[in-house]
């Protein structure tokens, strides 16, 4: 049942309305290549507001899809594969709507010479923006193919059907291939908004578990990451930098460095310095030798007090997020609490890396930044080169959860490469440079006051959140380290908040629950006491942790089951459903503690209140002697709209759960007044395989026909909150400050 529904559109009227130019476009590059913006920034301009997803900015079909004479489709996306499986999911979307086998579709991810500028790959927007655009573009292409085939076969379009193997069939037995039809038309036409989409009963690819395209190389030692790339004649570079931000290395004179054996190039400008060698190990040894030089402070001292004292001492601009006031009974029980999270590292397993090559006046940069187009713009400003003389290509990096050092290292590799034209330069940060210089996930503080009336309704809710900006992603040379180190330097851009409904430190500070009185205030702190930027889920992590912890505290105060308190204040049917699904599968109503130091917790959130819904239940036990937390089982449920890859969604939630448990129980960047002091995995531990939950189960709700909702970051907040709630259930003690390390838990419970 793949016949095209009669939409009232004829090919002639479609051509007339869209101004189609009939000319075969086979190998030329995609047309969607203009400027975009950073997270919370301007972004690509909207030129067709009635179209869905990123089609709004790039409405021409050949910006997204090209067909060759064999009927093979090449599909372009401005989103990057970051390990979230987006290559697989987007290919499934395209294959489904084109009604082609997945093997007949090639997906091209971000390349400034080929793909649309869809801004950053961030904020769980890939499926909402690019997936929606590709789905509708593919549906348009299939519609155009059917209309062209109808003219060729002299039948009405609704008599035709696609067969799933690149052919269009007539009931009388005749057929024509996609390749034959494509040769007669151009896809350089604007999409229409109502091209018919295939329905779930017709699906051949969407909703199935297509094997992940990015996994084989990762599990077989193949070329999986940018770090694995090797180009002919490639040189290797290492940076000569102080031990952490706000330090300056005191190097010997350049003549002494240039005279060292195996130095191909010494690059120095202001406080920026790098060494280049033929072999990587030689570059590392040269770096180690020069890195032993003395260093000096190069900025204000780091804060050494609590995150609360540090942030509250800084000037803040107050932004009202919610101010709701409806008549309600007076509270009979009032609770207040403060919750905190310290600064976090991205903890990327592979230190940031980039390769750059200046050849024939074209500078090519291979980068694992989430903002490939921004890498191009940054390099253009840094080097004073025309942007069209720079090409940036995304290649997957090893561990990428926001703005780590990827953008910095890409600009630095570009700067070094122009000093050795004709030779590719590979620059990789060292582990201690990653921990010492990357932007951190901001520290945050929240304070909540809430009141219950006599019937255990929440009638008062006052919420304050203090946070630095989370949107410091570079869109110009002043946003990367080298731009501030060379002479003349580029000024650092001023930190700005991301407005709601996306938000940054304010993200998810507005509860989805239906409360009669809510006052939510964002204390936005522009001046950063330490270099910070985006880390996965931004402020949603602490805001959901705080809201869902307070709900548990209110449930305990009112002697109400935590699930019932949530359901009693939730009108959104899909939110109620994921809570019900997770708790039913977990056996929440039948849970029974096995004794002291054993407990259960649950939490819920909808990411940004406009992305995927997620509920998480945990069963844990705590060792009273060591404070070690063991997570026995996790049951999650998620609703992310139409499901493209069920297993892919499960992978995303499982990853979010594990990462969140790591943040919540272990991770915090440490520093003294002069240095960051967590330079390796011993000083900055992350969750190990021995510590992951004994069982994780994720149920993905079916929502056929519903729009795609971003899923990647929906689980971090609920998981940390569910752990805090389970810990309170197990120990009787409420832990409100992350990380809840074994040492801190033990100190609180060892004498109970």
XYZ file of C-alpha atoms in Angstrom:
752
model
C 0.000 0.000 0.000
C 2.484 2.555 -1.163
C 0.378 4.490 -3.637
C 0.623 8.233 -3.296
C -2.562 9.768 -1.838
C -4.309 12.328 -4.000
C -3.294 15.638 -2.431
C -4.991 17.701 -5.072
C -1.610 18.540 -6.519
C -0.821 17.748 -10.134
C 2.716 17.769 -11.399
C 1.787 20.706 -13.609
C 0.349 22.719 -10.693
C 3.282 21.701 -8.511
C 5.736 22.885 -11.155
C 3.821 26.095 -11.594
C 3.615 26.777 -7.867
C 7.206 25.959 -7.077
C 8.915 27.334 -10.151
C 10.628 24.008 -10.918
C 13.576 24.092 -13.288
C 13.831 20.820 -15.214
C 17.508 20.003 -15.355
C 19.162 16.856 -14.025
C 21.310 17.493 -10.968
C 23.559 14.486 -10.523
C 26.868 15.298 -8.904
C 26.917 18.965 -8.061
C 27.181 19.959 -4.384
C 24.187 20.713 -2.237
C 22.949 24.284 -2.338
C 22.379 24.961 1.339
C 25.598 26.567 2.483
C 25.305 29.862 4.255
C 25.998 31.237 7.703
C 24.481 29.743 10.836
C 24.758 30.609 14.519
C 25.656 29.079 17.831
C 23.416 27.599 20.507
C 21.090 30.334 21.549
C 22.438 32.538 18.759
C 20.926 33.706 15.543
C 21.091 30.382 13.672
C 20.433 29.908 9.979
C 17.907 32.395 8.603
C 14.323 31.208 8.131
C 13.229 31.739 4.540
C 10.250 29.370 4.342
C 8.457 29.529 7.717
C 5.619 27.204 6.677
C 7.940 24.257 6.068
C 8.803 21.761 8.836
C 12.166 21.315 10.559
C 15.274 22.732 8.909
C 13.436 22.966 5.592
C 12.470 26.366 6.950
C 16.019 27.492 6.261
C 16.880 25.264 3.286
C 13.684 24.620 1.292
C 15.254 23.251 -1.915
C 15.054 19.492 -2.212
C 18.556 19.069 -3.650
C 19.914 20.674 -0.497
C 18.922 17.419 1.147
C 18.641 14.681 -1.450
C 20.191 13.834 -4.789
C 19.373 10.782 -6.925
C 21.738 9.238 -9.453
C 20.969 7.353 -12.649
C 20.916 4.058 -10.748
C 18.303 5.313 -8.333
C 20.781 5.570 -5.461
C 20.055 8.426 -3.076
C 22.620 10.656 -1.411
C 21.127 12.414 1.594
C 22.707 15.465 3.247
C 22.368 16.539 6.864
C 23.808 19.486 8.723
C 23.873 17.425 11.924
C 26.871 15.435 13.111
C 27.305 11.904 14.379
C 28.476 12.269 17.985
C 27.938 8.685 19.035
C 24.214 9.246 19.449
C 23.473 7.088 16.410
C 22.071 9.896 14.314
C 23.621 8.604 11.067
C 21.585 5.450 11.392
C 18.348 7.143 12.409
C 18.478 9.797 9.666
C 19.293 7.185 7.044
C 16.266 5.191 8.213
C 14.069 8.269 7.903
C 15.272 8.965 4.361
C 14.997 5.331 3.265
C 11.470 5.103 4.634
C 10.075 8.178 2.934
C 11.923 7.533 -0.322
C 10.771 3.909 -0.018
C 14.242 2.664 -0.818
C 16.284 -0.091 0.824
C 18.708 1.415 3.383
C 21.585 0.056 1.290
C 20.488 2.345 -1.550
C 20.912 5.455 0.597
C 24.170 7.196 1.493
C 24.093 9.790 4.271
C 26.561 12.686 4.250
C 27.031 14.422 7.603
C 28.308 17.963 8.178
C 30.716 19.200 5.537
C 30.674 22.906 4.747
C 31.302 22.127 1.075
C 28.333 19.785 0.756
C 25.674 19.943 3.449
C 23.157 22.466 4.832
C 24.182 24.676 7.725
C 21.813 23.498 10.460
C 23.704 25.242 13.231
C 24.996 23.182 16.128
C 24.388 19.514 16.709
C 23.167 20.172 20.234
C 20.160 20.379 22.494
C 18.657 17.086 21.235
C 17.583 18.887 18.069
C 18.848 16.473 15.432
C 15.683 14.467 14.936
C 13.378 17.443 15.525
C 15.179 19.637 12.997
C 17.137 17.500 10.549
C 15.063 14.327 10.872
C 11.886 16.287 10.221
C 13.477 18.103 7.265
C 14.822 14.917 5.697
C 11.560 13.089 6.231
C 9.546 15.787 4.485
C 12.165 16.362 1.770
C 12.192 12.625 1.024
C 8.400 12.579 0.916
C 8.540 15.490 -1.548
C 11.067 13.645 -3.700
C 8.919 10.511 -3.756
C 5.903 12.622 -4.677
C 7.791 14.303 -7.525
C 9.042 10.943 -8.777
C 5.513 9.536 -8.815
C 4.162 12.571 -10.605
C 6.900 12.398 -13.237
C 6.356 8.653 -13.630
C 2.592 9.198 -14.036
C 3.225 11.483 -17.006
C 5.687 9.037 -18.503
C 3.335 6.055 -18.057
C 0.217 8.081 -18.927
C -1.689 7.203 -15.758
C -2.974 9.160 -12.797
C -0.446 9.514 -9.901
C -2.752 7.759 -7.453
C -2.630 4.639 -9.617
C 1.084 4.317 -8.968
C 2.890 2.785 -6.055
C 6.479 2.483 -4.986
C 7.694 -1.034 -4.351
C 10.436 -0.520 -1.793
C 13.244 -1.458 -4.161
C 13.627 1.688 -6.245
C 10.780 1.050 -8.674
C 7.416 2.612 -9.391
C 4.718 0.162 -10.438
C 1.385 0.330 -12.290
C -1.295 -2.254 -11.492
C -1.149 -3.460 -15.128
C 2.366 -4.792 -14.511
C 4.416 -1.999 -16.017
C 7.120 -0.336 -13.919
C 9.839 2.268 -14.152
C 12.934 2.705 -11.998
C 13.753 5.723 -9.825
C 16.939 6.229 -11.843
C 15.039 6.450 -15.154
C 12.609 8.967 -13.726
C 15.252 11.002 -11.877
C 17.211 11.489 -15.093
C 14.338 13.592 -16.449
C 13.868 16.030 -13.595
C 15.660 18.397 -11.313
C 15.337 18.365 -7.547
C 16.303 22.005 -7.380
C 12.744 22.860 -6.397
C 11.283 24.078 -3.154
C 9.557 21.571 -0.913
C 5.866 21.838 -0.172
C 4.574 21.449 3.368
C 1.939 18.785 2.768
C 3.751 16.119 0.771
C 2.173 12.824 1.878
C 4.127 10.965 4.544
C 4.146 7.213 4.764
C 2.082 5.784 7.619
C 3.234 3.300 10.224
C 1.412 0.273 8.685
C 3.393 0.916 5.489
C 6.786 1.252 7.181
C 9.584 -0.942 5.938
C 12.532 0.755 7.728
C 11.348 3.218 10.386
C 10.457 1.516 13.641
C 12.959 -1.293 13.035
C 16.341 -1.840 14.661
C 18.714 -1.223 11.776
C 22.277 -2.054 12.919
C 24.109 1.120 13.942
C 26.380 2.329 11.146
C 28.954 3.790 13.541
C 29.445 0.741 15.749
C 31.498 -1.755 13.645
C 34.601 0.428 13.417
C 34.395 1.175 17.145
C 34.233 -2.471 18.107
C 36.796 -3.799 15.636
C 39.562 -1.231 16.028
C 38.778 0.415 12.706
C 38.944 4.097 11.873
C 36.135 5.224 14.122
C 37.264 8.663 15.230
C 39.095 11.702 13.983
C 41.903 10.610 16.287
C 42.397 7.577 14.020
C 42.791 9.577 10.784
C 46.135 9.494 9.061
C 46.873 11.489 5.884
C 49.890 11.178 3.570
C 52.758 13.399 4.653
C 51.040 14.301 7.916
C 52.929 16.257 10.577
C 52.201 16.117 14.297
C 51.848 19.098 16.616
C 51.635 19.558 20.369
C 50.827 22.699 22.331
C 53.192 24.347 24.787
C 50.883 25.703 27.406
C 50.771 26.233 31.174
C 49.186 23.551 33.363
C 45.724 25.113 33.323
C 43.792 28.132 32.217
C 45.018 31.389 33.773
C 48.643 30.264 33.645
C 51.427 31.287 31.263
C 54.405 29.099 30.341
C 57.834 30.804 30.486
C 59.541 29.262 27.455
C 63.215 29.542 26.451
C 64.064 31.814 23.494
C 62.662 30.694 20.144
C 66.162 30.204 18.714
C 66.903 27.558 21.371
C 63.651 25.717 20.667
C 64.117 25.802 16.902
C 67.589 24.316 17.338
C 66.267 21.245 19.176
C 66.607 17.973 17.214
C 63.508 16.813 15.283
C 61.782 20.181 15.386
C 60.095 20.776 12.028
C 58.449 24.022 13.089
C 58.102 26.100 16.224
C 55.019 28.304 16.095
C 54.745 31.179 18.545
C 52.634 34.302 18.789
C 52.012 36.009 22.132
C 51.148 33.328 24.694
C 50.364 30.751 22.011
C 53.118 28.262 21.220
C 53.235 24.861 19.517
C 55.869 22.439 18.372
C 55.642 20.461 15.100
C 57.488 17.232 14.296
C 57.408 14.502 11.668
C 56.503 11.814 14.209
C 53.893 12.084 16.957
C 56.105 10.621 19.659
C 58.826 13.142 18.833
C 56.286 15.955 19.192
C 55.215 14.570 22.571
C 58.809 14.287 23.814
C 59.588 17.834 22.688
C 56.453 19.056 24.400
C 57.350 17.246 27.642
C 60.822 18.764 27.617
C 59.560 22.323 27.083
C 56.520 21.874 29.304
C 58.930 21.491 32.216
C 59.568 25.231 31.975
C 58.336 27.411 34.800
C 54.948 29.062 34.587
C 53.262 32.062 36.134
C 49.684 33.105 36.958
C 47.981 34.922 34.113
C 44.649 35.980 35.507
C 42.506 36.366 38.578
C 42.707 33.635 41.250
C 40.262 30.740 41.007
C 37.492 30.543 43.617
C 38.175 28.062 46.398
C 34.975 28.350 48.431
C 31.686 26.527 48.030
C 29.798 26.795 44.770
C 27.045 28.632 46.647
C 29.367 31.227 48.137
C 31.183 31.657 44.831
C 28.133 32.174 42.666
C 26.134 34.260 45.095
C 29.073 36.647 45.526
C 29.000 37.514 41.832
C 26.727 40.182 40.334
C 23.590 38.685 38.795
C 20.840 39.852 36.499
C 17.441 38.546 37.597
C 15.203 37.077 34.889
C 11.631 36.097 35.706
C 10.929 32.646 34.255
C 7.471 32.081 35.738
C 5.135 34.213 37.816
C 1.826 32.405 38.236
C -0.660 33.298 40.944
C -4.079 31.680 41.331
C -6.344 31.447 44.347
C -5.444 28.489 46.541
C -5.702 27.326 50.118
C -3.041 28.443 52.539
C -0.138 26.014 53.025
C -0.132 24.036 56.256
C 3.312 22.529 55.708
C 6.195 24.451 54.153
C 9.574 23.076 53.142
C 12.683 24.788 51.863
C 15.946 23.387 50.552
C 19.072 24.282 48.601
C 20.584 22.004 45.941
C 23.986 22.367 44.282
C 26.189 20.996 41.576
C 29.885 21.820 41.266
C 31.755 22.408 38.016
C 31.996 19.302 35.820
C 34.412 18.243 33.140
C 33.179 16.764 29.880
C 35.386 13.784 30.660
C 35.958 12.982 27.000
C 37.797 9.667 26.754
C 39.862 10.893 23.802
C 41.513 14.319 24.255
C 40.426 16.873 21.664
C 42.013 16.546 18.247
C 41.928 18.191 14.807
C 43.687 17.967 11.462
C 44.203 20.894 9.085
C 45.739 21.234 5.648
C 46.447 24.346 3.576
C 46.718 23.295 -0.045
C 46.138 25.280 -3.240
C 44.847 28.209 -1.185
C 42.120 26.071 0.384
C 42.328 25.411 4.114
C 40.588 22.168 5.080
C 39.866 21.430 8.739
C 38.712 18.052 10.016
C 37.008 18.602 13.366
C 34.850 16.822 15.933
C 33.260 20.079 17.078
C 29.477 20.130 17.365
C 29.562 23.403 15.416
C 31.363 22.567 12.182
C 30.186 25.703 10.391
C 31.250 27.756 13.389
C 34.718 26.189 13.184
C 34.887 27.535 9.636
C 33.776 31.026 10.701
C 36.185 31.076 13.656
C 39.115 30.072 11.436
C 38.209 32.721 8.871
C 38.303 35.483 11.477
C 41.363 34.111 13.261
C 43.401 33.840 10.060
C 41.896 36.760 8.160
C 40.987 34.436 5.283
C 37.813 34.554 3.177
C 35.356 32.032 4.580
C 34.906 30.462 1.140
C 38.614 29.551 1.208
C 38.009 27.336 4.234
C 36.279 23.978 4.340
C 35.385 22.266 7.615
C 34.436 18.590 7.747
C 33.032 16.846 10.792
C 34.589 13.559 11.833
C 33.374 11.845 14.968
C 35.364 12.408 18.164
C 35.793 10.111 21.126
C 33.338 11.416 23.695
C 31.564 14.672 22.955
C 28.943 16.024 25.346
C 28.949 19.743 24.659
C 31.748 22.248 24.207
C 34.922 20.530 25.305
C 38.244 21.440 23.661
C 37.115 20.488 20.146
C 36.554 24.056 18.949
C 39.821 25.290 20.473
C 41.946 22.544 18.975
C 40.384 23.004 15.525
C 41.327 26.701 15.485
C 44.815 25.892 16.776
C 45.394 23.210 14.119
C 44.259 25.667 11.439
C 46.651 28.326 12.752
C 49.584 25.907 12.749
C 48.719 24.427 9.331
C 49.030 27.759 7.516
C 52.668 27.919 8.687
C 53.505 24.630 6.901
C 51.460 24.794 3.660
C 51.105 21.565 1.708
C 51.474 19.342 4.800
C 48.521 18.140 6.882
C 48.972 18.874 10.577
C 47.449 16.700 13.257
C 47.134 18.377 16.672
C 45.954 16.491 19.716
C 45.692 17.837 23.235
C 47.223 15.827 26.064
C 45.014 14.464 28.847
C 46.167 17.099 31.331
C 45.584 19.861 28.755
C 42.010 18.649 28.267
C 41.300 18.763 31.999
C 43.252 21.977 32.467
C 41.902 24.105 29.637
C 38.521 22.864 28.359
C 35.389 24.876 29.222
C 33.628 23.217 32.174
C 29.989 22.492 32.775
C 28.901 25.417 34.998
C 28.472 25.074 38.735
C 24.892 25.818 39.797
C 22.777 26.517 42.884
C 19.024 26.318 43.383
C 16.788 27.181 46.315
C 13.212 25.951 46.618
C 10.369 26.826 48.978
C 7.165 24.822 48.606
C 3.985 24.417 50.590
C 1.291 21.741 50.946
C -2.288 22.479 51.924
C -4.357 20.298 54.228
C -5.245 17.914 51.383
C -1.622 17.552 50.286
C -1.962 19.788 47.255
C 1.118 21.843 46.437
C -0.156 25.408 46.708
C 3.102 27.384 46.855
C 6.258 27.056 44.770
C 9.141 29.534 44.872
C 12.255 28.595 42.949
C 15.564 30.425 42.445
C 18.475 29.272 40.294
C 21.970 30.825 40.098
C 24.104 29.951 37.102
C 26.714 31.220 34.660
C 25.865 31.218 30.922
C 25.937 27.841 29.195
C 26.115 29.272 25.685
C 29.733 30.321 25.276
C 30.242 28.342 22.105
C 32.573 30.217 19.768
C 31.169 31.874 16.682
C 34.230 34.104 16.258
C 37.961 34.062 17.025
C 37.465 35.643 20.464
C 35.629 32.532 21.626
C 38.588 30.145 21.312
C 41.703 30.020 23.468
C 44.151 30.885 20.699
C 42.135 33.981 19.825
C 42.839 35.308 23.325
C 46.520 34.278 23.326
C 47.915 35.641 20.063
C 48.799 39.280 19.373
C 46.781 41.242 18.506
C 44.160 39.249 20.349
C 40.432 38.998 19.848
C 38.236 40.084 22.776
C 36.291 37.358 24.555
C 32.565 37.659 23.812
C 30.288 38.567 26.672
C 28.300 35.702 28.163
C 24.617 35.718 27.275
C 21.722 33.611 28.453
C 19.648 31.398 26.151
C 16.051 32.612 26.355
C 13.281 30.256 27.348
C 11.684 27.949 26.303
C 15.071 26.341 25.562
C 16.944 28.148 28.325
C 20.403 27.378 29.654
C 20.830 27.712 33.412
C 17.074 28.222 33.424
C 16.428 25.096 31.327
C 13.674 23.025 32.982
C 13.455 25.436 35.926
C 9.762 25.888 35.027
C 7.982 22.788 36.317
C 5.744 20.916 33.895
C 3.469 20.207 36.848
C 0.218 22.103 37.309
C 0.735 24.225 40.395
C -1.537 27.183 41.199
C 1.271 29.455 42.381
C 4.751 29.435 40.885
C 7.496 31.998 41.077
C 10.677 31.010 39.230
C 13.610 33.409 39.092
C 16.846 32.951 37.141
C 19.829 34.782 38.657
C 21.952 34.992 35.524
C 25.645 35.513 36.351
C 27.502 36.865 33.346
C 30.990 36.892 34.859
C 32.447 33.400 35.052
C 34.844 32.504 37.888
C 36.191 29.675 35.731
C 35.974 28.939 31.979
C 32.555 27.354 31.338
C 30.293 26.449 28.459
C 27.776 23.867 27.351
C 27.722 20.432 28.978
C 25.064 17.903 28.078
C 21.532 18.890 29.218
C 22.789 22.297 30.443
C 20.826 23.536 33.465
C 18.198 20.823 33.116
C 20.395 18.472 35.133
C 20.344 20.440 38.393
C 16.891 21.959 37.842
C 15.219 18.562 37.389
C 17.296 17.181 40.267
C 16.043 20.010 42.486
C 12.376 19.888 41.450
C 12.130 16.113 41.643
C 14.006 15.980 44.953
C 11.641 18.556 46.428
C 8.633 16.557 45.191
C 10.003 13.597 47.116
C 10.528 15.706 50.210
C 6.944 17.004 49.923
C 5.615 13.464 49.465
C 7.379 12.376 52.624
C 6.082 15.414 54.527
C 2.536 14.737 53.349
C 2.801 10.957 53.781
C 1.864 10.528 50.128
C 3.397 8.067 47.708
C 5.871 9.996 45.477
C 4.178 8.648 42.349
C 0.758 9.768 43.532
C 1.997 13.248 44.414
C 3.350 13.613 40.870
C 0.241 12.217 39.178
C -1.974 14.424 41.344
C -0.258 17.496 39.911
C 0.222 16.453 36.292
C -2.358 17.107 33.567
C -0.185 16.228 30.549
C -1.434 12.801 29.421
C 1.867 11.760 27.855
C 3.759 12.675 31.016
C 1.345 10.627 33.092
C 1.738 7.724 30.687
C 5.536 7.490 30.900
C 5.354 7.690 34.686
C 2.745 4.949 34.711
C 4.657 2.793 32.235
C 7.941 3.028 34.131
C 6.446 2.432 37.567
C 4.235 -0.451 36.394
C 7.202 -2.220 34.795
C 9.326 -1.513 37.888
C 6.667 -2.831 40.272
C 6.607 0.485 42.141
C 3.333 -0.208 43.949
C 4.638 -3.559 45.207
C 8.119 -2.409 46.189
C 9.372 -3.680 49.531
C 12.561 -2.711 51.248
C 14.848 -5.593 52.079
C 16.079 -3.863 55.199
C 18.134 -0.833 56.213
C 20.221 0.866 53.573
C 18.032 -0.463 50.783
C 15.668 1.830 48.927
C 13.745 2.962 45.890
C 13.442 6.253 44.062
C 11.732 7.672 41.040
C 11.745 10.914 39.074
C 10.323 12.400 35.903
C 10.922 15.252 33.457
C 10.128 16.353 29.949
C 13.368 17.738 28.519
C 12.986 21.516 28.155
C 9.244 20.878 28.585
C 9.154 20.486 24.792
C 11.379 17.456 24.084
C 11.115 13.797 25.070
C 9.350 12.625 28.230
C 11.314 10.368 30.564
C 10.575 8.644 33.873
C 13.209 6.696 35.817
C 12.874 4.281 38.750
C 15.855 2.946 40.721
C 16.469 0.250 43.328
C 19.674 0.696 45.309
C 21.528 -0.424 48.385
C 24.251 1.379 50.335
C 27.207 -0.116 52.165
C 27.195 1.531 55.585
C 30.918 0.950 56.087
C 32.107 2.386 52.791
C 29.248 4.574 51.582
C 29.356 2.789 48.241
C 26.049 2.885 46.367
C 25.036 -0.153 44.334
C 22.305 0.380 41.751
C 20.575 -2.970 41.381
C 18.137 -2.086 38.646
C 16.861 0.833 36.617
C 13.530 0.978 34.858
C 12.952 3.857 32.495
C 10.205 4.798 30.076
C 10.490 7.411 27.335
C 8.177 9.046 24.845
C 10.010 10.715 21.965
C 7.174 10.882 19.446
C 7.314 8.748 16.299
C 9.951 6.102 16.911
C 12.541 5.642 14.167
C 14.992 3.309 15.876
C 13.666 1.720 19.089
C 17.042 0.304 20.048
C 18.694 3.623 19.227
C 16.375 5.381 21.663
C 17.125 2.757 24.306
C 20.851 3.298 23.727
C 20.378 7.025 24.268
C 18.487 6.608 27.534
C 20.887 3.954 28.819
C 23.805 6.270 28.098
C 22.069 9.168 29.816
C 21.419 7.039 32.902
C 25.030 5.897 33.180
C 26.454 9.367 32.552
C 24.081 10.928 35.078
C 24.985 8.367 37.762
C 28.622 9.226 37.142
C 27.998 12.982 37.478
C 25.853 12.477 40.574
C 28.180 10.177 42.516
C 31.725 11.087 41.469
C 32.399 14.046 39.276
C 33.636 17.503 40.303
C 36.516 19.566 38.989
C 38.893 20.674 41.725
C 41.206 23.668 41.868
C 43.316 25.807 44.156
C 43.767 29.553 43.741
C 46.234 29.151 40.856
C 45.394 25.899 39.077
C 42.769 23.401 38.259
C 44.023 20.348 40.154
C 42.052 17.445 38.635
C 44.352 16.591 35.713
C 43.728 12.870 35.240
C 41.280 10.049 35.905
C 42.565 9.468 39.425
C 41.762 13.059 40.423
C 38.604 13.131 38.300
C 37.036 9.654 38.560
C 34.144 8.608 36.350
C 31.831 5.625 36.633
C 33.634 2.367 35.843
C 32.137 -0.809 34.394
C 32.059 -2.363 37.869
C 29.815 0.472 39.072
C 27.186 0.607 36.344
C 23.687 -0.651 37.296
C 23.241 -4.384 37.398
C 20.206 -4.049 35.094
C 18.824 -1.236 32.938
C 15.548 -1.593 31.075
C 14.072 1.135 28.865
C 10.548 1.062 27.463
C 9.967 3.254 24.419
C 6.385 4.421 24.033
C 4.828 4.037 20.581
C 3.533 7.365 19.246
C 2.771 6.797 15.547
C 2.203 10.009 13.644
C 3.550 12.274 16.383
C 6.442 14.671 15.628
C 9.982 13.578 16.452
C 11.139 14.750 19.909
C 14.793 14.994 20.885
C 15.718 12.200 23.258
C 19.486 12.328 23.899
C 19.443 14.543 26.993
C 16.103 13.697 28.561
C 17.449 11.150 31.054
C 20.207 12.999 32.912
C 17.986 15.038 35.239
C 15.521 12.296 36.201
C 18.294 9.772 36.859
C 20.240 11.940 39.313
C 16.998 12.891 41.052
C 15.840 9.268 41.239
C 19.179 8.348 42.804
C 18.906 11.087 45.428
C 15.371 9.960 46.196
C 16.431 6.321 46.467
C 19.335 7.319 48.705
C 16.958 9.212 50.993
C 14.672 6.183 51.073
C 17.581 3.880 51.884
C 19.275 6.001 54.545
C 16.697 8.458 55.835
C 19.115 11.268 54.963
C 18.498 13.770 52.152
C 21.582 14.465 50.035
C 21.189 17.740 48.188
C 24.716 18.490 46.997
C 26.317 16.665 44.103
C 28.494 14.684 43.878
C 27.264 12.205 46.446
C 30.605 10.480 46.751
C 31.132 7.343 48.794
C 33.156 9.398 51.271
C 30.342 11.912 51.794
C 27.678 9.216 52.036
C 29.780 7.220 54.497
C 30.387 10.274 56.654
C 26.636 10.795 56.911
C 25.586 7.207 57.588
C 28.450 5.430 59.314
C 27.138 6.207 62.799
C 23.441 5.609 62.115
